[in-house]
PDB file of C-alpha atoms in Angstrom:
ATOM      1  CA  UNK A   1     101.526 102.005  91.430  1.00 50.00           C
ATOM      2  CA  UNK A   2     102.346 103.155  95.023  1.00 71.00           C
ATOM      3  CA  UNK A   3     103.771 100.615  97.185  1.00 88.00           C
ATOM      4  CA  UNK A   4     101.646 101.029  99.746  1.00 92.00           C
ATOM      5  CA  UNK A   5      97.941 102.476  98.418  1.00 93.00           C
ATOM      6  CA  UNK A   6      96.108 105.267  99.935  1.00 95.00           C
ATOM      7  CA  UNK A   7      93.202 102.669 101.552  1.00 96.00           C
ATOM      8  CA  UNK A   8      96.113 100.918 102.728  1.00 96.00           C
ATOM      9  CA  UNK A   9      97.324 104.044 104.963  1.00 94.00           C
ATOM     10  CA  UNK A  10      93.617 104.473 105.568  1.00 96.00           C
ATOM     11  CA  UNK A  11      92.629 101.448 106.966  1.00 96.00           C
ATOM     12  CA  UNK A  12      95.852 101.263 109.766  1.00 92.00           C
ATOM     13  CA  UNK A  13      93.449 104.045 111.383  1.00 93.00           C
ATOM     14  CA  UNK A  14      90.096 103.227 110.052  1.00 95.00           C
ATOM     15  CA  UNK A  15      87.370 101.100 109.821  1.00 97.00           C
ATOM     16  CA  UNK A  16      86.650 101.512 105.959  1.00 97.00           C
ATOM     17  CA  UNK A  17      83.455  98.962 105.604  1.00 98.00           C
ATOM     18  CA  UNK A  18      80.864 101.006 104.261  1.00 96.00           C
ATOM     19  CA  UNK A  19      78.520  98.354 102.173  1.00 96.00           C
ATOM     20  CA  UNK A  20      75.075  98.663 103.395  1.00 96.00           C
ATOM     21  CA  UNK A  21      71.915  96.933 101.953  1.00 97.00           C
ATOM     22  CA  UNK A  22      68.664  98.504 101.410  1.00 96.00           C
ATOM     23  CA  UNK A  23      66.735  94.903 100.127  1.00 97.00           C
ATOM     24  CA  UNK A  24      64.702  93.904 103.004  1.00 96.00           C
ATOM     25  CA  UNK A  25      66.154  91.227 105.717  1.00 97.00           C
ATOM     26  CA  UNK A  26      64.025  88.710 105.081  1.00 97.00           C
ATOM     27  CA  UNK A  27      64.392  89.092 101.091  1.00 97.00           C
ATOM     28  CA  UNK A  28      68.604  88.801 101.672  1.00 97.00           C
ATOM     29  CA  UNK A  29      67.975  85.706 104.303  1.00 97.00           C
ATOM     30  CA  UNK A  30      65.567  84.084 101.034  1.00 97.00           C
ATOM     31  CA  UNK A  31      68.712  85.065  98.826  1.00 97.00           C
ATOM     32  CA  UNK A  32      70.848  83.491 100.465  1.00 97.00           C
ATOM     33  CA  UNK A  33      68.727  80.232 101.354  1.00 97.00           C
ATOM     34  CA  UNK A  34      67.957  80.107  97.154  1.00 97.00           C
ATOM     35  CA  UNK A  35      72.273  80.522  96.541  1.00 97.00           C
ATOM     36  CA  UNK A  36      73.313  78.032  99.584  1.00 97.00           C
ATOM     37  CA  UNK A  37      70.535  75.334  97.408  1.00 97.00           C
ATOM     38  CA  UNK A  38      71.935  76.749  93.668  1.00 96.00           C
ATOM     39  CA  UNK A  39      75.445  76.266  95.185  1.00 96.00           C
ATOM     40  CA  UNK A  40      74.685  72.541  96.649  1.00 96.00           C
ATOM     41  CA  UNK A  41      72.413  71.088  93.698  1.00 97.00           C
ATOM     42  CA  UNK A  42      75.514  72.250  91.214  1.00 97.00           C
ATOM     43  CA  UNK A  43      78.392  70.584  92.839  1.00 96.00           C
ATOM     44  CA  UNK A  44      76.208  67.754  93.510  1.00 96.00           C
ATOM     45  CA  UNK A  45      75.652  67.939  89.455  1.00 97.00           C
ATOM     46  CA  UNK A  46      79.400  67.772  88.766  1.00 96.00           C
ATOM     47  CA  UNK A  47      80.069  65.084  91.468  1.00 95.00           C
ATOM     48  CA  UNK A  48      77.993  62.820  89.667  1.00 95.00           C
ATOM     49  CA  UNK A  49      78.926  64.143  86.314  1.00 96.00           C
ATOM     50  CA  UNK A  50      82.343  63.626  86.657  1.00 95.00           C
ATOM     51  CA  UNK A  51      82.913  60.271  89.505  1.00 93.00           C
ATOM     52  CA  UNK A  52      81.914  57.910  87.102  1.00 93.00           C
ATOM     53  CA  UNK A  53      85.585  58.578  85.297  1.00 90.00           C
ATOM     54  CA  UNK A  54      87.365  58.093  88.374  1.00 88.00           C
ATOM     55  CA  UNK A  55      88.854  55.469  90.183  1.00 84.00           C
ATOM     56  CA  UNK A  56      85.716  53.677  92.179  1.00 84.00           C
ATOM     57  CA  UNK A  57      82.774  55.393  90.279  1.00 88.00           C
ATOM     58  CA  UNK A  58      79.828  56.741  91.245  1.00 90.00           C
ATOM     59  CA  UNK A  59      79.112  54.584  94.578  1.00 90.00           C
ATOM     60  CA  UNK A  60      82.883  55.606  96.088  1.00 87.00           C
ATOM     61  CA  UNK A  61      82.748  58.803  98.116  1.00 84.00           C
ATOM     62  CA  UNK A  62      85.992  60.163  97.378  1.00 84.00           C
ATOM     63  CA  UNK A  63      85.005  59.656  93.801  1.00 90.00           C
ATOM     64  CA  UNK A  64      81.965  62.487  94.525  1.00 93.00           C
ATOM     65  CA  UNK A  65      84.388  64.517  96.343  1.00 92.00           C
ATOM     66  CA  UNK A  66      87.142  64.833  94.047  1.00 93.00           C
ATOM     67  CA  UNK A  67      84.396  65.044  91.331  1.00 94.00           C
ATOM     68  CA  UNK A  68      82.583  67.972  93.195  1.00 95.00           C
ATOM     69  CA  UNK A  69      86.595  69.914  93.972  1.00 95.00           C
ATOM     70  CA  UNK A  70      86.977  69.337  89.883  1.00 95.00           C
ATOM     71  CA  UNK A  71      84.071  70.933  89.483  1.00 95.00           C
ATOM     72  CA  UNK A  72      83.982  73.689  91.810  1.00 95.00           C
ATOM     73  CA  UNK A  73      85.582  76.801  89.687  1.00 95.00           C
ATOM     74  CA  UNK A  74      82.308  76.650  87.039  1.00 96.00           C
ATOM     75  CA  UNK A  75      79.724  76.281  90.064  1.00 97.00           C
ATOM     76  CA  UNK A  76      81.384  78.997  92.023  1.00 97.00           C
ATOM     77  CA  UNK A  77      81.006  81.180  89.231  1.00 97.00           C
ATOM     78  CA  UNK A  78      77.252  81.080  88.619  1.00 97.00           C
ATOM     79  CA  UNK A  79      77.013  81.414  92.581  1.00 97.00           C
ATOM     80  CA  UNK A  80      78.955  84.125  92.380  1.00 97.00           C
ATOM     81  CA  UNK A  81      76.639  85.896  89.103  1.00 97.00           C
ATOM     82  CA  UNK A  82      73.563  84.226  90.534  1.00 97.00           C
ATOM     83  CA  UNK A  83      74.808  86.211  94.275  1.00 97.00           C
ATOM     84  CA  UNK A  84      74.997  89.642  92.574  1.00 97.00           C
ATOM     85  CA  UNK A  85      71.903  89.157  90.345  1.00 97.00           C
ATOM     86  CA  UNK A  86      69.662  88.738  93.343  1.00 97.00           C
ATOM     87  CA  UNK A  87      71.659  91.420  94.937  1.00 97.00           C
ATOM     88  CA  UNK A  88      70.407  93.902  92.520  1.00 96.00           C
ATOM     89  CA  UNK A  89      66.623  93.064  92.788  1.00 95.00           C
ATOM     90  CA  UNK A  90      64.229  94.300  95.535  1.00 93.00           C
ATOM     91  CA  UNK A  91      65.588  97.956  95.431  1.00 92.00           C
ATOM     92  CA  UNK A  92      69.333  96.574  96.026  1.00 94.00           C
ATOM     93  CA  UNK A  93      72.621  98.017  94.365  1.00 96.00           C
ATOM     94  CA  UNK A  94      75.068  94.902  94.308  1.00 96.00           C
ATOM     95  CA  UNK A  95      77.818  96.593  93.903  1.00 95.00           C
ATOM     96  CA  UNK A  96      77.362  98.357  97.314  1.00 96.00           C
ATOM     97  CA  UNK A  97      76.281  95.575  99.296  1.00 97.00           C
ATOM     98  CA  UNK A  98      78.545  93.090  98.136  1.00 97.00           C
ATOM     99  CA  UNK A  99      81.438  95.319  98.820  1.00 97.00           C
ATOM    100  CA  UNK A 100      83.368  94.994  95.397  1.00 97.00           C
ATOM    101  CA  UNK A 101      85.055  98.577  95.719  1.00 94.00           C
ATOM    102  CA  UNK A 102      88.173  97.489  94.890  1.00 95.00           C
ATOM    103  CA  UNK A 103      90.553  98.720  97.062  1.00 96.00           C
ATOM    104  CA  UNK A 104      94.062 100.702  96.301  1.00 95.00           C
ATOM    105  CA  UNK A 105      96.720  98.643  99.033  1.00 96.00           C
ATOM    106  CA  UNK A 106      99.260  99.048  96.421  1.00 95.00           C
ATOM    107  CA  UNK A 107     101.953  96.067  95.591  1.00 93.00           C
ATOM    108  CA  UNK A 108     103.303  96.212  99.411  1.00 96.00           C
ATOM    109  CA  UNK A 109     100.213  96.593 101.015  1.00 96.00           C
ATOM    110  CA  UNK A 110      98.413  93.490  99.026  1.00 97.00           C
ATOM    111  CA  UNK A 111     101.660  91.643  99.827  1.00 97.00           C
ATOM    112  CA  UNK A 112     101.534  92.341 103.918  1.00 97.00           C
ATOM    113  CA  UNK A 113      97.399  91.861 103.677  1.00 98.00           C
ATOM    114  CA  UNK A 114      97.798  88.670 102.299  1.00 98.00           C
ATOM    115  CA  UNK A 115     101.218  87.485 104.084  1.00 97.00           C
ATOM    116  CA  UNK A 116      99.683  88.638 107.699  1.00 97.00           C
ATOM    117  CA  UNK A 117      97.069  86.787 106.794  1.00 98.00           C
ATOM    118  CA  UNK A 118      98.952  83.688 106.750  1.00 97.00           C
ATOM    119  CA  UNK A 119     100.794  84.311 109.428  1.00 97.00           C
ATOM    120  CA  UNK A 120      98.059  84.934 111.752  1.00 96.00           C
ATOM    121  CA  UNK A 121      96.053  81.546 110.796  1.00 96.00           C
ATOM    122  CA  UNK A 122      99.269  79.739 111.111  1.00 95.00           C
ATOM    123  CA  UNK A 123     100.077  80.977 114.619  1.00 96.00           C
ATOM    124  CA  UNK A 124      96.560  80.074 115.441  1.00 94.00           C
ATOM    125  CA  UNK A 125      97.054  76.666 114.371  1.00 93.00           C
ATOM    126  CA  UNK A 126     100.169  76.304 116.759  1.00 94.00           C
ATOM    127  CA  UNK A 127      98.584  78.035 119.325  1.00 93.00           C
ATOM    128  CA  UNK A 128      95.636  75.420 118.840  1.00 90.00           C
ATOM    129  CA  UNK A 129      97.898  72.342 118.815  1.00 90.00           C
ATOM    130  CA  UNK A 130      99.677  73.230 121.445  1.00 92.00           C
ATOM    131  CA  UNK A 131      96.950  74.537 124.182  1.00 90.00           C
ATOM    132  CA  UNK A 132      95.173  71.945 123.084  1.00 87.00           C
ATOM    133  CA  UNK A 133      97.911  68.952 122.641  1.00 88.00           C
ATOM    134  CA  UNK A 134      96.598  67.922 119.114  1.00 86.00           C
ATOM    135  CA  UNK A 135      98.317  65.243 116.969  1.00 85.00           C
ATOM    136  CA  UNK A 136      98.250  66.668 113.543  1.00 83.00           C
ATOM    137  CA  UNK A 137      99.047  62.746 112.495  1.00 81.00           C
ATOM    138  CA  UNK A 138      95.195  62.291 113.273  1.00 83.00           C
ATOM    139  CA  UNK A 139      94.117  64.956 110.665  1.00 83.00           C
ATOM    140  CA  UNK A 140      96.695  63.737 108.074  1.00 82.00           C
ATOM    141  CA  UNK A 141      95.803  60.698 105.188  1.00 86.00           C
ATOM    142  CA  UNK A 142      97.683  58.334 103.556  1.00 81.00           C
ATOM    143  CA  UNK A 143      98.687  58.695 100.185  1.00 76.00           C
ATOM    144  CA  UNK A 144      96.079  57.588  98.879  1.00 76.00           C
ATOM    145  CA  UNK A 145      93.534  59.732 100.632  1.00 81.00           C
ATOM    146  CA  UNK A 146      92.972  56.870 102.818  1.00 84.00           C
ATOM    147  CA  UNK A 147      91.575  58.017 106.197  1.00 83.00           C
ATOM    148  CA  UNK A 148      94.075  57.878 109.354  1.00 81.00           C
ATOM    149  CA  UNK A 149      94.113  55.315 111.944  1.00 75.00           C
ATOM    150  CA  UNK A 150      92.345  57.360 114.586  1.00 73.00           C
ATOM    151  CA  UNK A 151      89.386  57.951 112.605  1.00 75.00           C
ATOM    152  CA  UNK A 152      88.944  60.830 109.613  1.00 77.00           C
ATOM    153  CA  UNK A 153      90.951  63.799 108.354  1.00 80.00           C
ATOM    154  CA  UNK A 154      88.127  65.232 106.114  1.00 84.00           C
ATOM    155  CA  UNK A 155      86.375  64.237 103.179  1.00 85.00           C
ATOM    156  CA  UNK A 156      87.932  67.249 101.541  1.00 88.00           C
ATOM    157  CA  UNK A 157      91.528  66.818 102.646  1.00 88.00           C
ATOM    158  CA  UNK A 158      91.561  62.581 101.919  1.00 88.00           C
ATOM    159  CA  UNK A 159      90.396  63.441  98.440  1.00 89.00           C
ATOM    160  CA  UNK A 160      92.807  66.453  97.386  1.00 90.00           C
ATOM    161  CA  UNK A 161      95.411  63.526  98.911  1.00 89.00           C
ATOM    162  CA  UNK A 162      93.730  60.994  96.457  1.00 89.00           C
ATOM    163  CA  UNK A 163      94.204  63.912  93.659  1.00 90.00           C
ATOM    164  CA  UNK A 164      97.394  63.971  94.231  1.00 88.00           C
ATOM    165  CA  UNK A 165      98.488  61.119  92.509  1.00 86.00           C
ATOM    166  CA  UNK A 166      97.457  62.730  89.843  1.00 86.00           C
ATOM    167  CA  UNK A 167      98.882  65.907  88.909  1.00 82.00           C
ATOM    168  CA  UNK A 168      97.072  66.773  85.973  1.00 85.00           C
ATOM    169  CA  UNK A 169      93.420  66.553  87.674  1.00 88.00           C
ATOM    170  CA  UNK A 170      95.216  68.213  90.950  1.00 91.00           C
ATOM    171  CA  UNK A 171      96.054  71.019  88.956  1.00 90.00           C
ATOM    172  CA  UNK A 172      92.807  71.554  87.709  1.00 91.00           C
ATOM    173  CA  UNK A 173      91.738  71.030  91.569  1.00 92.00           C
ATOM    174  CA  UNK A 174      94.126  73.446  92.561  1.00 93.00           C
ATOM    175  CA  UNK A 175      92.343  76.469  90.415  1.00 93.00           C
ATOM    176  CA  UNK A 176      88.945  74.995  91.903  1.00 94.00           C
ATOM    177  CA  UNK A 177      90.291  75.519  95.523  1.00 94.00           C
ATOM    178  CA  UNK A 178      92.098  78.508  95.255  1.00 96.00           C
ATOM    179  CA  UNK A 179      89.927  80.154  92.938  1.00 96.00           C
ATOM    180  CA  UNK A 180      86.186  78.672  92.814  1.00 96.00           C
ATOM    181  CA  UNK A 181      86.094  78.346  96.737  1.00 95.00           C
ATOM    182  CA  UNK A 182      86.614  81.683  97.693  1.00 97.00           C
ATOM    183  CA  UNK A 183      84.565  83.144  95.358  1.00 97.00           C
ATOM    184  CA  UNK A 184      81.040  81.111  96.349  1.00 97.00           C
ATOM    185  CA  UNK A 185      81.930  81.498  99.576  1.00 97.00           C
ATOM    186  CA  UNK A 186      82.668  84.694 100.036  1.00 98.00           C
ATOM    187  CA  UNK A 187      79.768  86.330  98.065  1.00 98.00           C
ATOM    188  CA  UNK A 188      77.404  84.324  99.909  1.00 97.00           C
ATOM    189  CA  UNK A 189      78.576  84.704 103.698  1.00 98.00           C
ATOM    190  CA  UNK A 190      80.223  87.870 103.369  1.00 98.00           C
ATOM    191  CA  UNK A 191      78.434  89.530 100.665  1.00 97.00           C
ATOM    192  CA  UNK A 192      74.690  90.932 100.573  1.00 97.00           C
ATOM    193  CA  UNK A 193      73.745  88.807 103.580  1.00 97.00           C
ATOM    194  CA  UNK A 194      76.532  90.302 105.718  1.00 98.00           C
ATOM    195  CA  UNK A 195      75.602  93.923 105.287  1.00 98.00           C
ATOM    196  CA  UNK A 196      72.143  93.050 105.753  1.00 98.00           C
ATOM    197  CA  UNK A 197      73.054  91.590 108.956  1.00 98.00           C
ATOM    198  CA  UNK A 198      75.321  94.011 110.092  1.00 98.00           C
ATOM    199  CA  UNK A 199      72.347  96.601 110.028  1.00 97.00           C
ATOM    200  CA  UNK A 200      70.292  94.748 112.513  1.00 97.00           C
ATOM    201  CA  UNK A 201      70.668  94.605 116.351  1.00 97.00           C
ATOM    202  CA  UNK A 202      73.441  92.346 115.450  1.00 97.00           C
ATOM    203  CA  UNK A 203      76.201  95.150 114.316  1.00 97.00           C
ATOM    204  CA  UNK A 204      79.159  94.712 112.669  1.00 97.00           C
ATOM    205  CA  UNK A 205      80.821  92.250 114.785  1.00 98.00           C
ATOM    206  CA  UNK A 206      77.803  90.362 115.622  1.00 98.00           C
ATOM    207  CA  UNK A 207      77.263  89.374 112.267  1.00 98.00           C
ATOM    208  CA  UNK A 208      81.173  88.628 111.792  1.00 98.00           C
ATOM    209  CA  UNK A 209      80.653  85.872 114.523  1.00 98.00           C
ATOM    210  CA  UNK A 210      77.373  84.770 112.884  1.00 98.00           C
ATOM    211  CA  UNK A 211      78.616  84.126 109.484  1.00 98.00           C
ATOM    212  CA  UNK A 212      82.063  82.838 111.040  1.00 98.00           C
ATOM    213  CA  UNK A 213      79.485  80.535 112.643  1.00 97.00           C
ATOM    214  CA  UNK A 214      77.418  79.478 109.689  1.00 96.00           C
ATOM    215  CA  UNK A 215      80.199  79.303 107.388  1.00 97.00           C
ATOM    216  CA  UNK A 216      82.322  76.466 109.799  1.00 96.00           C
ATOM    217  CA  UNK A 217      79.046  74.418 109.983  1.00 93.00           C
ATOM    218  CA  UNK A 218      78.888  74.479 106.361  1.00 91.00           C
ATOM    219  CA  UNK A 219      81.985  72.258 106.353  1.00 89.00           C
ATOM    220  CA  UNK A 220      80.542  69.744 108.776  1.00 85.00           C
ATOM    221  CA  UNK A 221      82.358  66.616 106.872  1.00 81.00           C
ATOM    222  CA  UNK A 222      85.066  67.803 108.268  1.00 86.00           C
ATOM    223  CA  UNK A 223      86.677  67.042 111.270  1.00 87.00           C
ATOM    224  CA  UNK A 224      86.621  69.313 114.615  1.00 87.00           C
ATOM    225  CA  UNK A 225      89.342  70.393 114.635  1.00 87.00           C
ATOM    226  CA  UNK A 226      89.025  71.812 111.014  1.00 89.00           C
ATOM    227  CA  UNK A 227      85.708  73.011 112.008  1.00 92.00           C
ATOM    228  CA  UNK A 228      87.426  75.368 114.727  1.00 92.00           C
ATOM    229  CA  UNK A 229      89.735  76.278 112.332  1.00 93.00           C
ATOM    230  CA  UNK A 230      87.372  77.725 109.733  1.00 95.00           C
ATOM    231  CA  UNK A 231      85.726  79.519 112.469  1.00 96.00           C
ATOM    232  CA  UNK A 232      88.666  80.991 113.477  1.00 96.00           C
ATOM    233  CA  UNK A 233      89.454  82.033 109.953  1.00 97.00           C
ATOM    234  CA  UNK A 234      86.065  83.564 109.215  1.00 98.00           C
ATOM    235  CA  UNK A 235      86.604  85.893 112.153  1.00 98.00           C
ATOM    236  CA  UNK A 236      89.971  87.158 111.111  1.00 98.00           C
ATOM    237  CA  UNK A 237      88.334  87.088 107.344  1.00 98.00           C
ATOM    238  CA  UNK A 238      85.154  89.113 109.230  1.00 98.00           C
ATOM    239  CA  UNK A 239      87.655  91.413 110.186  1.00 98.00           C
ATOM    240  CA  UNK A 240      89.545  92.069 107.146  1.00 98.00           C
ATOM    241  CA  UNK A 241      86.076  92.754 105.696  1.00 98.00           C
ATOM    242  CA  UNK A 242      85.651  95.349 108.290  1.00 98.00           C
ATOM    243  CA  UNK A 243      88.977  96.977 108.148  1.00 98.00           C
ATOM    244  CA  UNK A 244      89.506  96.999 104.580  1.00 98.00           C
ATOM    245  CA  UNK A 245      85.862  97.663 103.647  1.00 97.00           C
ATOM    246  CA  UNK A 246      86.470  95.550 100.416  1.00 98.00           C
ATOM    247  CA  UNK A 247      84.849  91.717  99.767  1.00 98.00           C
ATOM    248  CA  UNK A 248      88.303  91.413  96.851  1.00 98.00           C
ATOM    249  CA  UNK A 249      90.459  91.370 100.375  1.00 98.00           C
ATOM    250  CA  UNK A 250      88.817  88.596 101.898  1.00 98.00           C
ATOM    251  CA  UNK A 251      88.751  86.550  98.703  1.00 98.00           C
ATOM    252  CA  UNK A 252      92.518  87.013  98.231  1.00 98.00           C
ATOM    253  CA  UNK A 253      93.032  85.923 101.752  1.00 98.00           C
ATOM    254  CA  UNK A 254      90.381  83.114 101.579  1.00 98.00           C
ATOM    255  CA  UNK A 255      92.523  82.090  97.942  1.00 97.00           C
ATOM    256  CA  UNK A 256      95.968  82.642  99.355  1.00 97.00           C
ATOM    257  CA  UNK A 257      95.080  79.791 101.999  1.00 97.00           C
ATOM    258  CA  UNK A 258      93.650  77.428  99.662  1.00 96.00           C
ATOM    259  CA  UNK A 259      96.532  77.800  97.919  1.00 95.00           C
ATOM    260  CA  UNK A 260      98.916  77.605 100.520  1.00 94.00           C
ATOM    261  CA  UNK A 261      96.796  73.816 101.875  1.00 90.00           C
ATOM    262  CA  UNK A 262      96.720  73.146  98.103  1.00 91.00           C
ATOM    263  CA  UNK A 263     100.775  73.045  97.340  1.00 91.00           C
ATOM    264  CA  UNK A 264     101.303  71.734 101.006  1.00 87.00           C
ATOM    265  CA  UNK A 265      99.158  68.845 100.295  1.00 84.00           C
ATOM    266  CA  UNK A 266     101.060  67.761  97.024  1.00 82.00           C
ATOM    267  CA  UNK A 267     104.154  68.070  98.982  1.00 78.00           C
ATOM    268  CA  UNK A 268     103.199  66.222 101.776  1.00 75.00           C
ATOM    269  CA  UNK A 269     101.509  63.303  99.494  1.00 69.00           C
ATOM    270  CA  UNK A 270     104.337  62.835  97.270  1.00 58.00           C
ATOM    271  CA  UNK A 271     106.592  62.169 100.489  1.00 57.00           C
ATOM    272  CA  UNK A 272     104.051  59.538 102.398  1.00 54.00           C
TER     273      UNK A 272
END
C-alpha cells in the first residue's frame, strides 16, 4: 500500500465529491424524515429495553440514556441498511449518492486525514474558550454523571460519566459511540439527502451549512456550547465530504472523535 494514495495527492488540488442523486427531492426529504423516525423509535426501544437493569430503572433519565448509548451500535446499523435501501428505490443508485467510493489515502494519508482532523476541532475548541471566556468546569460532571453546579453538561456526556464506573458496560458504550454514532449519522445527514441537496439552488456549500445546521439541533439535550461545537464539526466534516468525495472519510473522522471524547471521559472520571 502506498503511503500516501493516489486520491490523497488528488484531493490537495481537487474537489473530488462527485455523488449525485437522481431520486426526486421531495422523495430523499420523505427518506430522510422515515430514517430520522426509524432511528428515534429504535433507540427509544433499547432505552427502555435495557434501563430497567440499571441503576434507577426505567423512571431515571440517565438510566434511558446510558440504555439508548448501549444500544446504539445495533440501531445504527439498520439506519444505516434501512439509509441505503431507500437510497436505491425511486430510480436511485445508493452507492453513488451515498458516496461509499472508498477512497485510496494510503496508511499516511488516512493517518494525517484523521489526525488534522483532530487537530482542527481541538484548536476550535480553544479558540472557542478563549474568545469566548468559557469555563469548561461548567460542561464537566461529577463522577457519577451528576450534573455540574452551574446547571448541565449534557445528557450524553453525564451518562458516559455514569458508565464509567463501569468498565465493562463503558466498553460496550465505547463501540456504540465510536462506531454506531457515526454510522447513523453520517448516512443520514451526509448521505442521499446531502447530494440531493447539493443539486438544488443550495450548492455544495449551502447544503454543508444546512446539514451542519440540522445535525447540531439534533443534539438539542445538549448544552450550547456543545451545540456550537457540533456545528462547527459538521462544517469541517461537510468539507471533508467535499474534498475527499468519500462518506468512509467523514465516518472515520466522525469515529476518531468519539473515540478520542470516549477514552478522555474514562480518564477524566476515574480521576474526579
Amino acid at each position: 500500500m502506498a503511503l500516501f494514495g493516489e486520491d490523497f495527492r488528488k484531493a490537495r488540488h481537487n474537489w473530488l465529491y462527485q455523488a449525485r442523486n437522481s431520486q426526486p427531492l421531495w422523495f430523499a426529504l420523505l427518506a430522510f424524515a422515515l430514517l430520522f423516525a426509524i432511528n428515534m423509535i429504535l433507540q427509544a426501544v433499547a432505552a427502555v429495553s435495557i434501563a430497567p437493569f440499571m441503576e434507577g430503572g426505567i423512571t431515571d433519565p440517565h438510566a434511558l440514556v446510558k440504555g439508548t448509548i448501549i444500544g446504539m451500535l445495533p440501531v445504527a446499523v439498520v439506519t444505516a441498511l434501512a439509509c441505503y435501501g431507500l437510497a436505491s428505490v425511486m430510480g436511485g443508485h445508493a452507492r453513488t449518492s451515498t458516496a461509499l467510493r472508498w477512497p485510496h489515502l494510503g496508511l499516511l494519508g488516512w493517518l494525517a486525514v484523521t489526525l488534522g482532523f483532530l487537530i482542527v476541532m481541538y484548536a476550535v475548541i480553544m479558540a472557542i474558550v478563549a474568545g469566548f471566556n468559557v469555563d469548561l468546569a461548567q460542561y464537566t460532571p461529577g463522577a457519577n454523571g451528576e450534573s455540574p453546579d452551574t446547571g448541565t453538561a449534557g445528557l450524553v456526556k453525564e451518562a458516559m460519566f455514569d458508565l464509567a464506573n463501569e468498565p465493562r458496560l463503558y466498553w460496550i458504550a465505547i463501540l456504540s459511540v465510536a462506531l454506531g454514532a457515526p454510522l447513523a449519522e453520517e448516512f443520514m445527514f451526509r448521505g442521499p439527502l446531502f447530494a440531493s441537496l447539493a443539486q438544488t439552488p443550495l450548492g455544495r456549500w449551502g447544503t454543508v451549512l444546512l446539514t451542519s445546521a440540522g445535525w447540531s439541533g439534533m443534539h438539542l439535550t445538549e448544552p450550547y456550547f456543545s451545540i456550537a461545537l457540533i456545528f462547527v464539526m459538521g462544517l469541517v466534516l461537510g468539507a471533508l465530504l467535499l474534498r475527499f468525495g468519500s462518506l468512509w472519510v467523514t465516518i472515520a473522522c466522525h469515529g476518531v472523535w468519539n473515540l478520542m471524547f470516549s477514552i478522555i471521559t474514562l480518564g477524566v472520571a476515574g480521576q474526579s
